[in-house]
Amino acid sequence: MHDKLLMYDSLDCSFFNIKKPPPKRNCAVCSTEATIKCMIDSEQSLEKVRGPSVCALPSQTPKLSEEQHISCSDYNELRTSGKPHVLLDVRVTRQYEMCSLEGSINIPLERLEAELDKVAELSRGELPVYCLCRRGIASAEATRLIQQWMDEGKCSGIYSVYNLKGGLNSWVKTVDSEFPQY
């Protein structure tokens, strides 16, 4: 098992096998100049990844209409059909850099309002926007906020917004079991 990482999810009472990628020259863990060599190093490095502690995310998924949720398997069908859309990943940049879906753009939830014009420009008033995060909570909040701003007339370049229900965790369970988890 030298090429795999075994993780135990105590909430789900399940194990995950994560295939380790080949060593990277600039990797903090596996390069010759690794900076993470013990659990304390790892804990300190994660402070940058956890995201903003000031971001008040709801403890539960925000209430959205059922039409604003899309399952990962339904989204995968849409994606593989080649239908144009915008995939907005609202995780913090460090998390996005660890793993991301091809074709996604990263605008962390804390910067979403300031960069809303970028999303509107990509959508061009005709492409639907699909929001994504790790568990589906931050993306549901992003969906709720974008819908609210649309209703208030703050973002005329977006006409529809959806949340990928369950986020990347659901993606791994229902679409691609080989997708990296963290």
PDB file of C-alpha atoms in Angstrom:
ATOM      1  CA  MET A   1       0.000   0.000   0.000  1.00  0.00           C
ATOM      2  CA  HIS A   2       2.936   2.357  -0.478  1.00  0.00           C
ATOM      3  CA  ASP A   3       1.121   3.968  -3.440  1.00  0.00           C
ATOM      4  CA  LYS A   4      -2.208   4.464  -1.644  1.00  0.00           C
ATOM      5  CA  LEU A   5      -3.583   6.326   1.318  1.00  0.00           C
ATOM      6  CA  LEU A   6      -6.262   4.685   3.416  1.00  0.00           C
ATOM      7  CA  MET A   7      -8.683   7.072   5.108  1.00  0.00           C
ATOM      8  CA  TYR A   8     -11.367   6.154   7.602  1.00  0.00           C
ATOM      9  CA  ASP A   9     -14.551   8.227   7.789  1.00  0.00           C
ATOM     10  CA  SER A  10     -15.844   7.666  11.316  1.00  0.00           C
ATOM     11  CA  LEU A  11     -19.123   9.490  10.632  1.00  0.00           C
ATOM     12  CA  ASP A  12     -19.895   7.218   7.693  1.00  0.00           C
ATOM     13  CA  CYS A  13     -18.132   4.121   9.110  1.00  0.00           C
ATOM     14  CA  SER A  14     -16.363   3.629   5.809  1.00  0.00           C
ATOM     15  CA  PHE A  15     -12.888   3.519   4.335  1.00  0.00           C
ATOM     16  CA  PHE A  16     -11.564   5.411   1.325  1.00  0.00           C
ATOM     17  CA  ASN A  17      -8.615   4.330  -0.757  1.00  0.00           C
ATOM     18  CA  ILE A  18      -6.878   7.286  -2.316  1.00  0.00           C
ATOM     19  CA  LYS A  19      -4.312   6.543  -4.971  1.00  0.00           C
ATOM     20  CA  LYS A  20      -1.268   8.690  -4.422  1.00  0.00           C
ATOM     21  CA  PRO A  21      -0.166  10.599  -7.508  1.00  0.00           C
ATOM     22  CA  PRO A  22       3.459  10.390  -8.625  1.00  0.00           C
ATOM     23  CA  PRO A  23       5.825  12.639  -6.629  1.00  0.00           C
ATOM     24  CA  LYS A  24       5.855  16.272  -7.705  1.00  0.00           C
ATOM     25  CA  ARG A  25       8.956  18.396  -7.735  1.00  0.00           C
ATOM     26  CA  ASN A  26       7.349  21.243  -5.728  1.00  0.00           C
ATOM     27  CA  CYS A  27       5.213  19.103  -3.396  1.00  0.00           C
ATOM     28  CA  ALA A  28       5.351  19.992   0.306  1.00  0.00           C
ATOM     29  CA  VAL A  29       5.036  16.309   1.262  1.00  0.00           C
ATOM     30  CA  CYS A  30       6.797  14.124  -1.303  1.00  0.00           C
ATOM     31  CA  SER A  31       9.473  16.305  -2.934  1.00  0.00           C
ATOM     32  CA  THR A  32      13.116  16.180  -1.946  1.00  0.00           C
ATOM     33  CA  GLU A  33      12.630  19.567  -0.218  1.00  0.00           C
ATOM     34  CA  ALA A  34       9.448  18.523   1.625  1.00  0.00           C
ATOM     35  CA  THR A  35       8.293  20.965   4.305  1.00  0.00           C
ATOM     36  CA  ILE A  36       5.622  18.660   5.781  1.00  0.00           C
ATOM     37  CA  LYS A  37       7.420  15.860   7.581  1.00  0.00           C
ATOM     38  CA  CYS A  38       5.226  15.270  10.622  1.00  0.00           C
ATOM     39  CA  MET A  39       1.669  15.794  11.891  1.00  0.00           C
ATOM     40  CA  ILE A  40       2.516  19.179  13.429  1.00  0.00           C
ATOM     41  CA  ASP A  41       3.837  20.423  10.068  1.00  0.00           C
ATOM     42  CA  SER A  42       0.675  19.143   8.440  1.00  0.00           C
ATOM     43  CA  GLU A  43      -1.594  20.838  10.984  1.00  0.00           C
ATOM     44  CA  GLN A  44       0.216  24.161  10.532  1.00  0.00           C
ATOM     45  CA  SER A  45       0.016  23.952   6.750  1.00  0.00           C
ATOM     46  CA  LEU A  46      -3.727  23.234   6.901  1.00  0.00           C
ATOM     47  CA  GLU A  47      -4.391  26.591   8.545  1.00  0.00           C
ATOM     48  CA  LYS A  48      -4.011  28.106   5.065  1.00  0.00           C
ATOM     49  CA  VAL A  49      -6.350  25.550   3.467  1.00  0.00           C
ATOM     50  CA  ARG A  50      -9.309  25.532   5.832  1.00  0.00           C
ATOM     51  CA  GLY A  51     -10.711  28.722   4.457  1.00  0.00           C
ATOM     52  CA  PRO A  52     -11.699  31.905   6.158  1.00  0.00           C
ATOM     53  CA  SER A  53     -12.765  31.457   9.740  1.00  0.00           C
ATOM     54  CA  VAL A  54     -14.756  34.678   9.455  1.00  0.00           C
ATOM     55  CA  CYS A  55     -16.945  33.255   6.673  1.00  0.00           C
ATOM     56  CA  ALA A  56     -20.197  32.482   8.421  1.00  0.00           C
ATOM     57  CA  LEU A  57     -21.483  29.501   6.498  1.00  0.00           C
ATOM     58  CA  PRO A  58     -24.735  28.028   7.685  1.00  0.00           C
ATOM     59  CA  SER A  59     -24.403  24.750   9.564  1.00  0.00           C
ATOM     60  CA  GLN A  60     -26.983  23.244   7.213  1.00  0.00           C
ATOM     61  CA  THR A  61     -27.486  23.572   3.490  1.00  0.00           C
ATOM     62  CA  PRO A  62     -29.371  26.816   2.769  1.00  0.00           C
ATOM     63  CA  LYS A  63     -32.954  26.388   1.589  1.00  0.00           C
ATOM     64  CA  LEU A  64     -33.195  26.455  -2.192  1.00  0.00           C
ATOM     65  CA  SER A  65     -36.009  25.406  -4.466  1.00  0.00           C
ATOM     66  CA  GLU A  66     -35.720  21.803  -5.660  1.00  0.00           C
ATOM     67  CA  GLU A  67     -35.242  23.146  -9.202  1.00  0.00           C
ATOM     68  CA  GLN A  68     -32.041  24.876  -8.093  1.00  0.00           C
ATOM     69  CA  HIS A  69     -30.400  21.601  -7.062  1.00  0.00           C
ATOM     70  CA  ILE A  70     -28.852  19.217  -9.554  1.00  0.00           C
ATOM     71  CA  SER A  71     -27.415  15.826  -8.674  1.00  0.00           C
ATOM     72  CA  CYS A  72     -23.820  15.121  -9.586  1.00  0.00           C
ATOM     73  CA  SER A  73     -24.882  12.319 -11.932  1.00  0.00           C
ATOM     74  CA  ASP A  74     -27.321  14.641 -13.752  1.00  0.00           C
ATOM     75  CA  TYR A  75     -24.630  17.313 -13.953  1.00  0.00           C
ATOM     76  CA  ASN A  76     -22.179  14.757 -15.343  1.00  0.00           C
ATOM     77  CA  GLU A  77     -24.659  13.914 -18.123  1.00  0.00           C
ATOM     78  CA  LEU A  78     -24.981  17.618 -18.934  1.00  0.00           C
ATOM     79  CA  ARG A  79     -21.209  18.012 -18.861  1.00  0.00           C
ATOM     80  CA  THR A  80     -20.449  15.047 -21.085  1.00  0.00           C
ATOM     81  CA  SER A  81     -23.132  16.135 -23.561  1.00  0.00           C
ATOM     82  CA  GLY A  82     -21.025  19.242 -24.200  1.00  0.00           C
ATOM     83  CA  LYS A  83     -23.800  21.678 -23.301  1.00  0.00           C
ATOM     84  CA  PRO A  84     -22.126  25.077 -22.628  1.00  0.00           C
ATOM     85  CA  HIS A  85     -22.311  26.292 -19.032  1.00  0.00           C
ATOM     86  CA  VAL A  86     -20.231  27.900 -16.281  1.00  0.00           C
ATOM     87  CA  LEU A  87     -18.927  25.699 -13.452  1.00  0.00           C
ATOM     88  CA  LEU A  88     -18.179  27.917 -10.457  1.00  0.00           C
ATOM     89  CA  ASP A  89     -16.073  26.346  -7.704  1.00  0.00           C
ATOM     90  CA  VAL A  90     -16.485  28.430  -4.529  1.00  0.00           C
ATOM     91  CA  ARG A  91     -13.900  26.668  -2.347  1.00  0.00           C
ATOM     92  CA  VAL A  92     -10.871  28.559  -1.089  1.00  0.00           C
ATOM     93  CA  THR A  93      -8.045  28.739  -3.614  1.00  0.00           C
ATOM     94  CA  ARG A  94      -5.764  26.274  -1.773  1.00  0.00           C
ATOM     95  CA  GLN A  95      -8.495  23.614  -1.840  1.00  0.00           C
ATOM     96  CA  TYR A  96      -9.189  24.297  -5.519  1.00  0.00           C
ATOM     97  CA  GLU A  97      -5.484  23.886  -6.302  1.00  0.00           C
ATOM     98  CA  MET A  98      -5.455  20.461  -4.611  1.00  0.00           C
ATOM     99  CA  CYS A  99      -8.139  19.083  -6.938  1.00  0.00           C
ATOM    100  CA  SER A 100     -10.773  20.515  -9.248  1.00  0.00           C
ATOM    101  CA  LEU A 101     -13.119  19.492 -12.020  1.00  0.00           C
ATOM    102  CA  GLU A 102     -11.891  20.265 -15.507  1.00  0.00           C
ATOM    103  CA  GLY A 103     -13.302  23.487 -16.915  1.00  0.00           C
ATOM    104  CA  SER A 104     -14.253  24.971 -13.541  1.00  0.00           C
ATOM    105  CA  ILE A 105     -13.388  28.493 -12.460  1.00  0.00           C
ATOM    106  CA  ASN A 106     -12.494  29.338  -8.886  1.00  0.00           C
ATOM    107  CA  ILE A 107     -14.005  32.287  -7.084  1.00  0.00           C
ATOM    108  CA  PRO A 108     -14.025  31.642  -3.325  1.00  0.00           C
ATOM    109  CA  LEU A 109     -17.355  32.336  -1.614  1.00  0.00           C
ATOM    110  CA  GLU A 110     -15.835  35.182   0.408  1.00  0.00           C
ATOM    111  CA  ARG A 111     -14.927  37.022  -2.846  1.00  0.00           C
ATOM    112  CA  LEU A 112     -18.056  36.136  -4.812  1.00  0.00           C
ATOM    113  CA  GLU A 113     -19.861  39.461  -4.512  1.00  0.00           C
ATOM    114  CA  ALA A 114     -16.728  41.408  -5.494  1.00  0.00           C
ATOM    115  CA  GLU A 115     -16.140  39.165  -8.527  1.00  0.00           C
ATOM    116  CA  LEU A 116     -19.763  38.684  -9.570  1.00  0.00           C
ATOM    117  CA  ASP A 117     -19.155  40.599 -12.796  1.00  0.00           C
ATOM    118  CA  LYS A 118     -16.604  37.945 -13.811  1.00  0.00           C
ATOM    119  CA  VAL A 119     -19.280  35.232 -13.459  1.00  0.00           C
ATOM    120  CA  ALA A 120     -21.784  37.357 -15.376  1.00  0.00           C
ATOM    121  CA  GLU A 121     -19.218  37.935 -18.139  1.00  0.00           C
ATOM    122  CA  LEU A 122     -18.611  34.190 -18.474  1.00  0.00           C
ATOM    123  CA  SER A 123     -22.343  33.468 -18.440  1.00  0.00           C
ATOM    124  CA  ARG A 124     -23.044  36.175 -21.047  1.00  0.00           C
ATOM    125  CA  GLY A 125     -26.677  36.193 -19.942  1.00  0.00           C
ATOM    126  CA  GLU A 126     -27.283  32.857 -21.628  1.00  0.00           C
ATOM    127  CA  LEU A 127     -25.159  30.141 -19.991  1.00  0.00           C
ATOM    128  CA  PRO A 128     -26.403  28.558 -16.754  1.00  0.00           C
ATOM    129  CA  VAL A 129     -24.098  28.750 -13.732  1.00  0.00           C
ATOM    130  CA  TYR A 130     -23.494  25.615 -11.642  1.00  0.00           C
ATOM    131  CA  CYS A 131     -21.970  26.151  -8.183  1.00  0.00           C
ATOM    132  CA  LEU A 132     -19.690  23.549  -6.609  1.00  0.00           C
ATOM    133  CA  CYS A 133     -17.776  23.047  -3.360  1.00  0.00           C
ATOM    134  CA  ARG A 134     -16.602  20.085  -1.304  1.00  0.00           C
ATOM    135  CA  ARG A 135     -19.816  19.176   0.547  1.00  0.00           C
ATOM    136  CA  GLY A 136     -22.470  21.260  -1.181  1.00  0.00           C
ATOM    137  CA  ILE A 137     -22.985  23.727   1.665  1.00  0.00           C
ATOM    138  CA  ALA A 138     -20.852  26.664   0.471  1.00  0.00           C
ATOM    139  CA  SER A 139     -22.094  26.112  -3.097  1.00  0.00           C
ATOM    140  CA  ALA A 140     -25.715  26.175  -1.890  1.00  0.00           C
ATOM    141  CA  GLU A 141     -24.964  29.455  -0.141  1.00  0.00           C
ATOM    142  CA  ALA A 142     -23.352  30.787  -3.341  1.00  0.00           C
ATOM    143  CA  THR A 143     -26.429  29.708  -5.317  1.00  0.00           C
ATOM    144  CA  ARG A 144     -28.715  31.422  -2.792  1.00  0.00           C
ATOM    145  CA  LEU A 145     -26.648  34.625  -2.897  1.00  0.00           C
ATOM    146  CA  ILE A 146     -26.445  34.751  -6.697  1.00  0.00           C
ATOM    147  CA  GLN A 147     -30.203  34.157  -6.931  1.00  0.00           C
ATOM    148  CA  GLN A 148     -30.796  36.929  -4.392  1.00  0.00           C
ATOM    149  CA  TRP A 149     -28.543  39.318  -6.357  1.00  0.00           C
ATOM    150  CA  MET A 150     -30.332  38.357  -9.574  1.00  0.00           C
ATOM    151  CA  ASP A 151     -33.692  39.124  -7.932  1.00  0.00           C
ATOM    152  CA  GLU A 152     -32.319  42.474  -6.730  1.00  0.00           C
ATOM    153  CA  GLY A 153     -31.031  43.292 -10.230  1.00  0.00           C
ATOM    154  CA  LYS A 154     -27.354  43.309  -9.209  1.00  0.00           C
ATOM    155  CA  CYS A 155     -26.266  40.795 -11.844  1.00  0.00           C
ATOM    156  CA  SER A 156     -28.069  41.106 -15.129  1.00  0.00           C
ATOM    157  CA  GLY A 157     -25.523  38.880 -16.907  1.00  0.00           C
ATOM    158  CA  ILE A 158     -26.709  35.703 -15.149  1.00  0.00           C
ATOM    159  CA  TYR A 159     -30.074  34.155 -15.901  1.00  0.00           C
ATOM    160  CA  SER A 160     -29.963  30.849 -13.981  1.00  0.00           C
ATOM    161  CA  VAL A 161     -27.944  29.347 -11.141  1.00  0.00           C
ATOM    162  CA  TYR A 162     -27.849  25.815  -9.717  1.00  0.00           C
ATOM    163  CA  ASN A 163     -26.180  23.982  -6.842  1.00  0.00           C
ATOM    164  CA  LEU A 164     -24.382  20.655  -7.322  1.00  0.00           C
ATOM    165  CA  LYS A 165     -26.005  18.755  -4.476  1.00  0.00           C
ATOM    166  CA  GLY A 166     -23.479  17.119  -2.153  1.00  0.00           C
ATOM    167  CA  GLY A 167     -20.492  18.768  -3.847  1.00  0.00           C
ATOM    168  CA  LEU A 168     -17.296  16.917  -4.655  1.00  0.00           C
ATOM    169  CA  ASN A 169     -17.988  14.340  -1.937  1.00  0.00           C
ATOM    170  CA  SER A 170     -21.097  13.301  -3.854  1.00  0.00           C
ATOM    171  CA  TRP A 171     -19.149  13.461  -7.131  1.00  0.00           C
ATOM    172  CA  VAL A 172     -16.769  10.811  -5.770  1.00  0.00           C
ATOM    173  CA  LYS A 173     -19.619   8.584  -4.580  1.00  0.00           C
ATOM    174  CA  THR A 174     -21.810   8.806  -7.694  1.00  0.00           C
ATOM    175  CA  VAL A 175     -19.637   9.757 -10.688  1.00  0.00           C
ATOM    176  CA  ASP A 176     -15.878   9.297 -10.305  1.00  0.00           C
ATOM    177  CA  SER A 177     -14.574   7.185  -7.420  1.00  0.00           C
ATOM    178  CA  GLU A 178     -10.994   7.967  -8.527  1.00  0.00           C
ATOM    179  CA  PHE A 179     -11.403  11.740  -8.032  1.00  0.00           C
ATOM    180  CA  PRO A 180      -9.096  12.894  -5.204  1.00  0.00           C
ATOM    181  CA  GLN A 181     -10.625  13.628  -1.828  1.00  0.00           C
ATOM    182  CA  TYR A 182      -9.153  15.560   1.051  1.00  0.00           C
TER     183      TYR A 182
END
